[in-house]
Amino acid sequence: MAERLGRALAFPLQALPALVAAWFCLRVAEAIHASGAGVPQSSLFGAGLGNDLLSLLRFACVFLLGALPLALIPSPRWRSAALGLLWSVLLLAHAALLQYHWVAGVPLGADLFAYSASEVGATVAGGWALSPLLGVATMAALACLWTLLALSVRPWWPRAGARAGYLVVAASLLAHVLLPQRFAPPVARTDADLDYLLNKTAFFIDSNLARLHDSVAPVAPHAKAQTPWSGQDPRYPFVHAERTPDTLGPLLHTRPGTPPPKLVFVIVEGLGRSFSGPGARLGSFTPFLDELAGRSLYFENFLSGQGRTFGVLTTVFGSLPFGENGLAALGDRLPRHDSLLSVLKSQGYGLRFYSGSNLEFDNEGVFLRQQGVDTIVSERDFGPPYRRSNDWGYADRDLMEVAAAREAKAPAGPAVAIVQTTSMHSPFTFPGKEAWLRRVDERLAQLKLALAPVHQNNRDIFASILYTDDALRLFFERAAQLPDYANTIFIVTGDHRLPELPMDTRIERYHVPLIVHSPLLKKPLLVKSISSQFDIAPSLLAYLANRHGLKSPQDVTWIGTGLDTEPAFRNLHVIPLKQTKTEMSDFVSGTAYLAQNRLYTIGDGMQLDRNGDAGALARAQAQFRDFLEANAIAGRSAELRPQSDARLAGYGGERTLRGTALAANAGDLGVTKLRRAAGAGVVFEATFTNHGADASPAFVPLLVITDEHGLELLETAAPARSLAPGETATIALRPDLRKVAPGSYFVSVLPSHPDTGRPLGVGQYHVETRL
């Protein structure tokens, strides 16, 4: 019996080279595609292939044991054909996972099962188009598989014995328990690099197994951390007294006798800082938003709460936790809660929402109706002359025309209007696309940027960005003609950074701009301090309560503590981040960024540096663990706070942005000002300040010049020094530019360790300059 079982295992084992060869074809296609996104194949191709082989070893037991029923087929040829059918299905599934990764920008994991069948269908229809490269590679893989399987039944093909079958199954089981799911060499620097290394089928299986395990595994007891959601009642962990300060009021004119202002939100699909705004890493393709930002409050270091659209409405308007798969995924079981919309609705505000897509996706319509939104315009409300641009719905210019026209006819009085775009989403189709593709080259010329691979390989994406930016120009031009324009506050942000463009770091997925524009604004202001979309609703309610006499809940469940308008870089917030509906492993506390259990220090520009502080790591992990527990409770609750506590109150009491002790704060020593000195020669003057109560450690003032691709060209350093408590010093740094060609470059200045060169505090990064 044991001998027969061993021979049955040996049959698929001896055919395994056919599957390896087929998988190799798909890895080559993946390498070609990834190289266009800047993934270095010279150093990572071997590692990617190694991960494929590691995955094959870890799941070899499944391949061999799953093929046991084929031993009942007496003919070797028919047995081999049946095995070929099974493995062909596996290869087609792997190709589909590759296609998803290429379209969505992230590998598919357990988040597949967080969407309904109709939502999956909408996603596939809205962005699915088989890559010709992948089509050729899949055909080549299937040809390799069937050719080698046909050869494997020939007499000269090497045969595996029964003992080999048992040994491979045992080795596979040990590998599954003892070996990591993947390995990554140190040269794998970006998320694109790390995602390329994954075997997509193994990742899909591992992430779903992990989700299944997490859903049944008990939570180990641990000491509670101090967090903003440390509520007194364990049934309502997010309840706390309202203490959001009014940080917007001092920056806006309050005109006596005028009603509370109208609020207009523009939520732009996929809008990220790496291609919008000053110093954008890929060049800014939003000329109108750049101009608007120059006369607005502009938050450079701003974070969305989510890496996909599923959480943007609950985050921006409710400052709400996520629950298991995004709070709105609960639909009619959404816990009772307060939001900016519901609170303003109870005090006379009208609520209007405009979108060109299907609002049942991600249950957005359910959420809006629960908030009491009066007017909801979606794809079903568009008629001639407008035509659908793709399966997602209507293009952004059509949306802006409809929204502006309806706002012109809307009833007078305080209101919230929300416009949510979709054109910057795959498949990136919209009217007049050919003309906008030509404008990509024109924009690159305006920016004085050479056509890099990222621009060449993603021209349709950059064209969609230019198109949406121009649609926003139309909307703001028409909004300026409305009678209530002088008493309107516009809030513009992205729901997340679109994932199809390559990202340097994991946090770049959440790095979006925030523009607060209004005729009420006293003067423009560039804000470098970190805030997030969780802070928007608390800040606006605090402003309206303090300056216009409205009321806000006495006890709230906000995650955010308010927008920080400090111009200098710092972070006073604790911010949970959820990348997909099922994946949440990112957490920010002060300048500590916990990403998949690795700790980084956040600097200006969302620059990251590995942080080896074990104490900060432990504090961040404890705070994140407590958030996950509270978040799970919220997702199972019928209400986020007792109905008996639903009291509105005026502005008053102690107010502060500081919600809790932070896991790390690198803000004591930092660069508070950087400017280029006037006169002959190139000299940069950097002002270093010690905000702490103790003398700073010795540091070296370091200046780094990079090109538009982030390639370091030169460094310049001043002598090491330290600063007394409260001391400020301005230091001149003179770079040697003899080997640097004239052009546009980026300057970063930071306090660095005299021996290791690692940052010792907060620097200023990626400041564009002409040399």
Coordinates of C-alpha atoms in Angstrom, one line a residue, residues 335-572:
P335 CA -23.4 51.4 13.4
R336 CA -25.3 54.5 14.5
H337 CA -22.8 57.4 14.6
D338 CA -22.4 61.2 14.2
S339 CA -20.8 62.7 11.2
L340 CA -20.2 66.1 9.8
L341 CA -23.1 65.6 7.5
S342 CA -25.7 64.4 10.0
V343 CA -24.7 67.1 12.6
L344 CA -25.0 69.9 10.0
K345 CA -28.2 68.4 8.6
S346 CA -29.8 68.7 12.1
Q347 CA -28.9 72.4 12.1
G348 CA -30.4 73.5 8.8
Y349 CA -27.8 72.6 6.3
G350 CA -28.8 71.1 2.9
L351 CA -26.8 68.1 1.7
R352 CA -26.1 67.3 -2.0
F353 CA -23.9 64.7 -3.6
Y354 CA -22.7 64.4 -7.2
S355 CA -21.0 61.4 -8.9
G356 CA -21.0 60.0 -12.4
S357 CA -20.8 56.4 -11.2
N358 CA -22.8 53.7 -9.5
L359 CA -23.2 54.6 -5.8
E360 CA -24.0 51.1 -4.7
F361 CA -20.4 50.2 -5.2
D362 CA -18.7 50.2 -1.8
N363 CA -22.2 51.0 -0.3
E364 CA -21.6 54.7 -0.8
G365 CA -25.3 55.3 -1.5
V366 CA -26.3 53.5 1.7
F367 CA -23.9 55.7 3.7
L368 CA -25.1 58.9 2.2
R369 CA -28.8 58.1 2.7
Q370 CA -28.1 57.3 6.3
Q371 CA -26.5 60.7 6.8
G372 CA -29.7 62.3 5.4
V373 CA -28.3 63.6 2.1
D374 CA -31.2 65.4 0.3
T375 CA -30.0 65.2 -3.3
I376 CA -27.9 62.3 -4.7
V377 CA -26.9 62.5 -8.3
S378 CA -25.4 59.3 -9.8
E379 CA -24.9 57.7 -13.2
R380 CA -28.7 57.0 -13.5
D381 CA -29.3 60.8 -13.5
F382 CA -27.2 61.6 -16.6
G383 CA -29.0 61.8 -19.9
P384 CA -28.3 63.2 -23.4
P385 CA -26.1 64.8 -24.5
Y386 CA -23.8 63.0 -22.0
R387 CA -22.5 59.5 -22.8
R388 CA -20.8 56.9 -20.6
S389 CA -17.1 56.9 -20.9
N390 CA -16.6 53.4 -19.6
D391 CA -18.2 50.8 -17.3
W392 CA -17.5 53.1 -14.2
G393 CA -19.8 55.8 -15.6
Y394 CA -19.6 59.3 -16.9
A395 CA -16.4 61.3 -17.4
D396 CA -15.3 64.1 -15.0
R397 CA -16.0 67.0 -17.3
D398 CA -19.6 65.8 -17.7
L399 CA -19.8 65.4 -14.0
M400 CA -18.5 69.0 -13.4
E401 CA -21.0 70.5 -15.8
V402 CA -23.9 68.6 -14.2
A403 CA -22.8 69.5 -10.6
A404 CA -22.2 73.2 -11.5
A405 CA -25.6 73.5 -13.3
R406 CA -27.4 71.9 -10.4
E407 CA -25.7 74.0 -7.8
A408 CA -26.7 77.1 -9.7
K409 CA -30.4 76.0 -9.3
A410 CA -30.0 74.8 -5.7
P411 CA -32.0 76.3 -2.9
A412 CA -30.4 79.2 -1.0
G413 CA -29.0 78.7 2.4
P414 CA -26.2 76.9 4.1
A415 CA -25.3 73.6 2.4
V416 CA -22.7 70.9 1.9
A417 CA -22.1 69.9 -1.7
I418 CA -19.9 66.9 -2.5
V419 CA -18.4 66.0 -5.9
Q420 CA -16.7 62.7 -6.4
T421 CA -14.7 62.0 -9.6
T422 CA -13.9 58.8 -11.4
S423 CA -11.9 59.4 -14.6
M424 CA -8.5 58.9 -12.9
H425 CA -9.4 55.2 -12.6
S426 CA -8.5 52.3 -14.9
P427 CA -9.3 51.9 -17.8
F428 CA -8.5 55.7 -18.0
T429 CA -10.9 56.4 -20.9
F430 CA -12.6 59.7 -21.4
P431 CA -13.8 61.9 -24.3
G432 CA -11.0 63.5 -26.4
K433 CA -8.4 61.2 -25.0
E434 CA -6.1 61.4 -28.1
A435 CA -5.7 65.2 -27.6
W436 CA -4.9 64.8 -23.9
L437 CA -2.3 62.2 -24.7
R438 CA -0.5 64.8 -26.8
R439 CA -0.7 67.2 -23.9
V440 CA 1.4 64.8 -21.8
D441 CA 4.4 65.8 -24.0
E442 CA 3.5 69.4 -23.7
R443 CA 3.3 69.2 -19.9
L444 CA 6.7 67.5 -19.8
A445 CA 8.2 70.3 -21.9
Q446 CA 6.6 72.9 -19.6
L447 CA 8.2 71.1 -16.6
K448 CA 11.5 70.8 -18.4
L449 CA 11.4 67.0 -17.8
A450 CA 12.8 64.4 -20.1
L451 CA 10.4 61.6 -21.2
A452 CA 11.2 59.0 -18.6
P453 CA 10.0 55.3 -18.8
V454 CA 7.3 56.0 -16.1
H455 CA 5.8 58.7 -18.4
Q456 CA 6.2 56.7 -21.6
N457 CA 4.6 53.5 -20.2
N458 CA 1.7 55.3 -18.4
R459 CA 0.8 58.0 -20.9
D460 CA -2.9 57.2 -20.6
I461 CA -2.7 57.7 -16.8
F462 CA -1.0 61.1 -17.1
A463 CA -3.4 62.1 -19.8
S464 CA -6.3 61.3 -17.4
I465 CA -4.7 63.4 -14.7
L466 CA -4.5 66.4 -17.0
Y467 CA -8.0 65.8 -18.2
T468 CA -9.5 65.7 -14.6
D469 CA -7.4 68.8 -13.6
D470 CA -9.0 70.7 -16.5
A471 CA -12.4 69.5 -15.5
L472 CA -11.8 70.9 -12.0
R473 CA -10.8 74.2 -13.6
L474 CA -14.2 74.3 -15.3
F475 CA -16.0 73.6 -12.0
F476 CA -14.2 76.3 -10.1
E477 CA -14.7 78.8 -12.8
R478 CA -18.5 78.2 -12.7
A479 CA -18.6 78.0 -9.0
A480 CA -17.0 81.5 -8.8
Q481 CA -20.1 82.9 -10.7
L482 CA -22.6 81.6 -8.1
P483 CA -24.1 84.2 -5.6
D484 CA -22.9 82.3 -2.5
Y485 CA -19.3 82.0 -3.8
A486 CA -18.0 84.7 -1.4
N487 CA -19.2 82.6 1.6
T488 CA -18.0 79.2 0.4
I489 CA -15.2 77.0 1.6
F490 CA -13.8 74.4 -0.9
I491 CA -12.1 71.3 0.3
V492 CA -10.1 69.3 -2.3
T493 CA -8.4 66.0 -1.6
G494 CA -7.7 62.6 -3.2
D495 CA -9.5 59.4 -2.0
H496 CA -6.1 57.7 -2.2
R497 CA -3.0 57.8 -4.5
L498 CA -3.7 55.8 -7.6
P499 CA -1.7 52.6 -7.4
E500 CA -1.0 52.0 -11.1
L501 CA 2.0 54.5 -11.1
P502 CA 5.1 53.1 -9.4
M503 CA 5.6 54.1 -5.8
D504 CA 8.8 54.7 -4.0
T505 CA 7.5 53.8 -0.5
R506 CA 4.5 52.1 1.0
I507 CA 3.2 55.3 2.6
E508 CA 3.0 57.0 -0.8
R509 CA -0.2 55.1 -1.4
Y510 CA -1.8 57.4 1.2
H511 CA 0.0 60.6 0.4
V512 CA -2.6 62.9 -1.1
P513 CA -2.9 66.7 -1.2
L514 CA -5.4 68.8 0.8
I515 CA -6.4 72.2 -0.5
V516 CA -8.7 74.4 1.5
H517 CA -9.7 77.3 -0.7
S518 CA -12.1 80.1 0.0
P519 CA -12.6 83.8 -0.6
L520 CA -12.8 84.0 3.2
L521 CA -9.1 83.1 3.5
K522 CA -7.0 85.9 4.9
K523 CA -3.9 84.8 3.0
P524 CA -2.4 81.6 1.4
L525 CA -0.5 79.3 3.6
L526 CA 1.8 76.3 2.9
V527 CA 1.4 73.8 5.7
K528 CA 4.1 71.1 6.3
S529 CA 2.7 69.6 9.5
I530 CA 1.1 66.2 9.0
S531 CA -2.7 65.8 9.2
S532 CA -5.1 63.2 7.7
Q533 CA -8.6 62.9 6.4
F534 CA -9.7 61.8 9.8
D535 CA -9.1 65.4 10.9
I536 CA -11.3 67.2 8.4
A537 CA -14.7 66.7 9.9
P538 CA -13.7 67.5 13.5
S539 CA -11.9 70.7 12.4
L540 CA -14.8 72.0 10.3
L541 CA -17.3 71.4 13.1
A542 CA -15.0 73.1 15.6
Y543 CA -14.7 76.1 13.2
L544 CA -18.4 76.3 12.7
A545 CA -19.1 76.0 16.4
N546 CA -16.5 78.6 17.4
R547 CA -17.1 81.2 14.7
H548 CA -20.7 80.7 13.7
G549 CA -22.4 79.5 16.8
L550 CA -23.3 76.0 15.6
K551 CA -23.2 73.1 17.9
S552 CA -21.2 69.9 17.8
P553 CA -21.6 66.6 19.8
Q554 CA -20.5 66.9 23.4
D555 CA -19.1 63.4 23.2
V556 CA -17.6 62.2 19.9
T557 CA -16.1 59.1 18.3
W558 CA -13.7 60.9 16.0
I559 CA -10.4 59.2 15.2
G560 CA -8.9 62.5 14.2
T561 CA -8.1 65.4 16.5
G562 CA -8.2 68.3 14.0
L563 CA -6.2 69.8 11.2
D564 CA -2.7 71.0 12.2
T565 CA -2.0 74.3 10.5
E566 CA 1.5 74.7 11.8
P567 CA 3.7 75.7 8.8
A568 CA 6.7 73.8 10.0
F569 CA 7.0 70.0 9.8
R570 CA 5.7 68.0 12.7
N571 CA 3.0 65.4 13.5
L572 CA 0.8 65.5 16.6

